[in-house]
Coordinates of C-alpha atoms in Angstrom, one line a residue:
Chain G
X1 CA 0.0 0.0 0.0
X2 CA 1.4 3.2 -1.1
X3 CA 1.7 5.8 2.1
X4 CA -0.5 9.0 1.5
X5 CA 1.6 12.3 2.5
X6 CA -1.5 14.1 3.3
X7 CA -2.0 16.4 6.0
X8 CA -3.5 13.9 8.5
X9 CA -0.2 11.9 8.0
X10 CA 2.2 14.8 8.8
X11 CA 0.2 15.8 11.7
X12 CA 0.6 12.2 13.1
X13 CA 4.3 12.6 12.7
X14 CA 3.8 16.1 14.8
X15 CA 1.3 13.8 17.5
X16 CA 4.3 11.4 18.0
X17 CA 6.6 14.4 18.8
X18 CA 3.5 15.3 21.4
X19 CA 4.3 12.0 22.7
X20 CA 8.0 12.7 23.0
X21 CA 6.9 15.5 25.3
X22 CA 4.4 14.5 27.3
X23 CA 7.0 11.2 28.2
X24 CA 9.3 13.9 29.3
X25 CA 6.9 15.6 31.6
X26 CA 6.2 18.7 29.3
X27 CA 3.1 20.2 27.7
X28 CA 2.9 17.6 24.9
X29 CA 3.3 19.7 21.6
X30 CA 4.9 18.7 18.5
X31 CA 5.7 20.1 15.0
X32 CA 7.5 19.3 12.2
X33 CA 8.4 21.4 9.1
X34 CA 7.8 19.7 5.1
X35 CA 9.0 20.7 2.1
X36 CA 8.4 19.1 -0.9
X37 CA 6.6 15.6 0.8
X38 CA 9.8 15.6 2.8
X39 CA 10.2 16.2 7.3
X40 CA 13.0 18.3 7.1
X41 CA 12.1 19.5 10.8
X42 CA 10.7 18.0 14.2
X43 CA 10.6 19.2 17.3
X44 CA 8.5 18.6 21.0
X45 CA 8.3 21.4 23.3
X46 CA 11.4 21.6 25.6
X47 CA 10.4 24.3 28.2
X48 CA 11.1 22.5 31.4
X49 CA 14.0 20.4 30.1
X50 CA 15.7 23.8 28.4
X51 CA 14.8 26.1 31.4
X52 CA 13.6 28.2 28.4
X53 CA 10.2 29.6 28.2
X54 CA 11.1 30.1 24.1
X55 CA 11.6 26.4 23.9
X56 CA 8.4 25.8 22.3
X57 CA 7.9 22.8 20.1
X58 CA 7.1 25.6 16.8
X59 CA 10.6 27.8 17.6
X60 CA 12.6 24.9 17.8
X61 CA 11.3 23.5 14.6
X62 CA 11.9 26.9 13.0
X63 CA 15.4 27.1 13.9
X64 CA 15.9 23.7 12.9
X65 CA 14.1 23.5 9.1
X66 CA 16.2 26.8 8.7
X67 CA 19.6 25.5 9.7
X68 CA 18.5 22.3 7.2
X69 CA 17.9 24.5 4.1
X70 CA 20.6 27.0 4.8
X71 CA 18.3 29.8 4.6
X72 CA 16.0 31.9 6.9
X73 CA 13.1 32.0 5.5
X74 CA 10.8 29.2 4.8
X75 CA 8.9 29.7 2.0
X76 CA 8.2 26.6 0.5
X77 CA 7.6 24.7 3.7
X78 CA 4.4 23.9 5.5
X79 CA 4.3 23.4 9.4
X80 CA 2.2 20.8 11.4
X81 CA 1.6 21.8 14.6
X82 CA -0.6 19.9 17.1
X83 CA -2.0 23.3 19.2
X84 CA -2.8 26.1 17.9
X85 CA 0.5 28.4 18.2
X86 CA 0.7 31.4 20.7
X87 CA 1.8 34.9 20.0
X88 CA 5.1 34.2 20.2
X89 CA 5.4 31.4 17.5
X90 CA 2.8 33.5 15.7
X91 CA 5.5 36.2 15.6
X92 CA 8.2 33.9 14.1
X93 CA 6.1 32.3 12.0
X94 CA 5.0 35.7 10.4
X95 CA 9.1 36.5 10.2
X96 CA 9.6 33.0 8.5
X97 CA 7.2 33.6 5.4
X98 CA 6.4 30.1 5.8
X99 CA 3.6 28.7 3.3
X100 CA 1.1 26.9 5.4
X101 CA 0.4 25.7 8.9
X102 CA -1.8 22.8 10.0
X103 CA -2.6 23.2 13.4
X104 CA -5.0 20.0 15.7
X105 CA -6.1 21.8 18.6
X106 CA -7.4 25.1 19.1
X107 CA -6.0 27.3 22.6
X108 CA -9.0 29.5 23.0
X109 CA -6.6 30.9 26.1
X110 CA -3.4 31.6 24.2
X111 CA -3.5 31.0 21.1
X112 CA -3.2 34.1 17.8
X113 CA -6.3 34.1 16.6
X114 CA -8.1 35.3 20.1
X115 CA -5.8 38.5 19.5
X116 CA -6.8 38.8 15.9
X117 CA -4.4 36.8 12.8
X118 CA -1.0 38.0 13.6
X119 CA 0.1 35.9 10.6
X120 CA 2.2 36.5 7.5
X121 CA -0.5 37.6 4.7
X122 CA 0.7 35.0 2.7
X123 CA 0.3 32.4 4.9
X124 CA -2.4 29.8 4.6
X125 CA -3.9 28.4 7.8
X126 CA -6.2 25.1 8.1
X127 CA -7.1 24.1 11.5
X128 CA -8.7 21.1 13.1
X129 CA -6.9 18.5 11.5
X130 CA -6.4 15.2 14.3
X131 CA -8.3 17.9 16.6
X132 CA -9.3 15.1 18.6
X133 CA -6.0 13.1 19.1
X134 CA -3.9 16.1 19.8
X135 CA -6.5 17.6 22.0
X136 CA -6.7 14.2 23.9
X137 CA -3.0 14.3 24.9
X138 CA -3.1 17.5 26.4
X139 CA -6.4 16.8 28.2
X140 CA -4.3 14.1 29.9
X141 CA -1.3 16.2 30.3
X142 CA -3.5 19.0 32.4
X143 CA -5.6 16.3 34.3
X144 CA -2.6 14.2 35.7
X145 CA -0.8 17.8 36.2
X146 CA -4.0 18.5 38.7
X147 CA -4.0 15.2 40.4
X148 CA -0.7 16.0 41.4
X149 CA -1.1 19.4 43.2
Chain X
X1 CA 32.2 59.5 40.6
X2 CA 29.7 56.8 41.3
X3 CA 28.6 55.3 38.6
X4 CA 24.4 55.7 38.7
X5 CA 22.4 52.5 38.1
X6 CA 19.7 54.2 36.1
X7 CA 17.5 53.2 33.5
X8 CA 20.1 55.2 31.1
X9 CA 23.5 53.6 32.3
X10 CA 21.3 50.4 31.1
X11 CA 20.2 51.4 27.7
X12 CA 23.8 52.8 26.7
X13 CA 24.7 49.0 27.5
X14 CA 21.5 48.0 25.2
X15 CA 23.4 50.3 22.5
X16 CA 26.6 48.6 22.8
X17 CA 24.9 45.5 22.0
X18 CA 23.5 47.0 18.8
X19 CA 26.9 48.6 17.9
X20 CA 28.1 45.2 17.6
X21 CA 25.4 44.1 16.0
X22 CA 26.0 47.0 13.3
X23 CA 29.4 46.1 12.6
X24 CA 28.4 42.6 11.9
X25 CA 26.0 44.0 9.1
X26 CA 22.7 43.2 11.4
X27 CA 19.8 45.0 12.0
X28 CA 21.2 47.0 15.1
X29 CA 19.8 45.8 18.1
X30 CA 20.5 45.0 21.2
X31 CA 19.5 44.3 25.0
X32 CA 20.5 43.6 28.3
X33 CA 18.7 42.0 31.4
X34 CA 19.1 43.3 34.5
X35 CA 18.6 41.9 38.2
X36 CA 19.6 43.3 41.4
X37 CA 21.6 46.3 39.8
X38 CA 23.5 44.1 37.7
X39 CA 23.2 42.3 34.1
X40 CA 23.1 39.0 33.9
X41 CA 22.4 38.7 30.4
X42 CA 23.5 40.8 27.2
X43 CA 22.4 40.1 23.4
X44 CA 22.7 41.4 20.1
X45 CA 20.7 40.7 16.9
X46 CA 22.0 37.6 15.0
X47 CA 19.3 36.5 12.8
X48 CA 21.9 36.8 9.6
X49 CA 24.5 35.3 11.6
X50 CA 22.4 32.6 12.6
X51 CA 20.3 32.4 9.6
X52 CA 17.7 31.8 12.3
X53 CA 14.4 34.5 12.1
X54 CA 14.1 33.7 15.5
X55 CA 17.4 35.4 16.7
X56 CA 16.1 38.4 18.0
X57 CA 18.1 40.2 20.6
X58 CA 15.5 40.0 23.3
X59 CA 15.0 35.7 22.4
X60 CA 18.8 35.5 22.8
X61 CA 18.8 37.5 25.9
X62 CA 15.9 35.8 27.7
X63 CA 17.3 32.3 27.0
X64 CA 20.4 33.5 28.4
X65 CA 19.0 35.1 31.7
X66 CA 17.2 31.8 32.3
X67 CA 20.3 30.0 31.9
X68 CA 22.0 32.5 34.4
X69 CA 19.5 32.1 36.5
X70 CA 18.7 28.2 36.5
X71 CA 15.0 29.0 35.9
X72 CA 12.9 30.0 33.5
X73 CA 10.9 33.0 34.6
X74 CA 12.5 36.5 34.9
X75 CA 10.1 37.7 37.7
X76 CA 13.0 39.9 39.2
X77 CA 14.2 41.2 36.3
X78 CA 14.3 44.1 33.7
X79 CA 15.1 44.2 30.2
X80 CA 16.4 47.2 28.4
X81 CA 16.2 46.5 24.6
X82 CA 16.9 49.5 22.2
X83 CA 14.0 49.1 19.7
X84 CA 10.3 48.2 20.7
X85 CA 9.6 44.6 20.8
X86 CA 7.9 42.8 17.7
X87 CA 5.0 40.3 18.1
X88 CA 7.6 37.2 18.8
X89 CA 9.5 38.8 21.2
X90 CA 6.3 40.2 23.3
X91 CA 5.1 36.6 23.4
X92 CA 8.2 35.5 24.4
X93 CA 8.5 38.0 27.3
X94 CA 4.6 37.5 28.1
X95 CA 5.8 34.0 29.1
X96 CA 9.2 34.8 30.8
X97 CA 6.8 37.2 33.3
X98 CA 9.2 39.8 33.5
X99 CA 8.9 42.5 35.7
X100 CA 10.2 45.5 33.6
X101 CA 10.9 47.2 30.1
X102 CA 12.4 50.0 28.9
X103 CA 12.9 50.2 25.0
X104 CA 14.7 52.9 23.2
X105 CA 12.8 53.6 19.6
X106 CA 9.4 52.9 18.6
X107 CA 9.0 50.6 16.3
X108 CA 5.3 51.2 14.4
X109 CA 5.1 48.8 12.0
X110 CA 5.9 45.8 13.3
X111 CA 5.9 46.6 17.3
X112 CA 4.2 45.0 19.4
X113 CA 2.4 48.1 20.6
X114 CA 0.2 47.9 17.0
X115 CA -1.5 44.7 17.7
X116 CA -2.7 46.2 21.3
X117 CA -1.1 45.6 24.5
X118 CA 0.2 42.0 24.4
X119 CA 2.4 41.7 27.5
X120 CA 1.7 40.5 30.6
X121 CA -0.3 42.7 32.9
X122 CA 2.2 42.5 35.8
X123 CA 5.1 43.4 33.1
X124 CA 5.6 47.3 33.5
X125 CA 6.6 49.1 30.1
X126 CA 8.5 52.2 30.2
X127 CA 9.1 53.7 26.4
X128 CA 11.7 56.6 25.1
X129 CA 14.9 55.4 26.9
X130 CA 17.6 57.2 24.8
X131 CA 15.3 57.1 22.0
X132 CA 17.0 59.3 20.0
X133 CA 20.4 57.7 20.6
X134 CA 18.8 53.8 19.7
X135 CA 16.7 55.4 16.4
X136 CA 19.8 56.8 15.2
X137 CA 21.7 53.5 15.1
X138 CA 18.6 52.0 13.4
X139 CA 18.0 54.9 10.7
X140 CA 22.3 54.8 9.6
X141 CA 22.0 50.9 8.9
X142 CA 18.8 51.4 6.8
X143 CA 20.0 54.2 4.5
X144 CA 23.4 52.0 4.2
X145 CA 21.5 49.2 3.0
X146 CA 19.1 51.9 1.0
X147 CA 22.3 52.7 -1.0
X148 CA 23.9 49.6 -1.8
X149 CA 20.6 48.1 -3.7

């Protein structure tokens, strides 16, 4: 069976960096950068291990996809993202030019649309995509973070 | 003569930062973070150098606080960064929860100041440091690179 590089594909490969996370006790939230049907970048949210409140799954994956082409900007790439990204990523996204973003879950809280799109004009955004799945893992992130305290 | 600790000493340090960054053909920029009197972390601009968007003076110098520091949030501290913050670097300081900051020149097209208020609400913001001295830097690199093209 040929594999399908569509976007529910990619953002599985984003869910397992999630995974990655969540095993190492941060907010599970992956990414991964494509260009041309190829992962050139993947990256899990490393706040806590990093001591680095920039460390978040979309800025690492940034720095990374851009240190792989040689380049800064990112214009022929497409990000998956399993949460909807915050100001901050927002803000390097915009500076990136990159193409697309997929993003799974929404962050009603934090995320750049409640403060209006901050995005690049030129830069196509589909949400929802494994909503469910990414949502789950950071449903079970917050809840065993509460049985704790 | 004692030297005094004000919110100018600071900035002059911010604009030694973006000197450096001049000289290396950046957008000059530059910050410091200060706790207890004393910096504790200084930055420049590198996003050519680093081929890395995401290089912004006030990302550098937040990562490197937090390393100084051996945690992530800058409660305690102030940052003195000689332009206005963009959208990234607002998001990234929303999450550090620093307590002050005092930026040189305005920056009105892509500060952070244009989208609304986007800082934390216990952050204190304090424009017009040397602004003069800090705009000045900024305007000579953009007429240089005005002639060359």
């Amino acid at each position: 069976m040929r594999i399908k590089f569509d976007e529910k594909y990619f953002m599985a490969k984003a869910i397992d960096e999630a995974k990655i996370a969540l095993s190492m006790g941060e907010v599970p939230i992956g990414a991964v950068i494509v260009a041309d049907d190829r992962i050139i970048a993947r990256a899990h949210n490393q706040v806590e291990r990093l001591n680095d409140v920039t460390a978040h799954a979309e800025m690492l994956a940034i720095t990374s996809a851009a240190n792989y082409l040689g380049g800064k900007y990112l214009e022929n790439c497409t990000m998956y993202v399993t949460m909807e990204p915050c100001q901050m990523c927002a803000g390097a996204l915009y500076w990136s030019r990159i193409s697309k973003i997929y993003y799974g879950a929404e962050d009603p809280k934090r995320g750049f649309t409640a403060l209006g799109n901050l995005m690049h004009p030129k830069t196509k955004i589909h949400k929802g995509v494994l909503e469910h799945e990414c949502k789950e893992l950071l449903d079970k992130f917050f809840i065993s973070r509460r049985n704790l305290n």
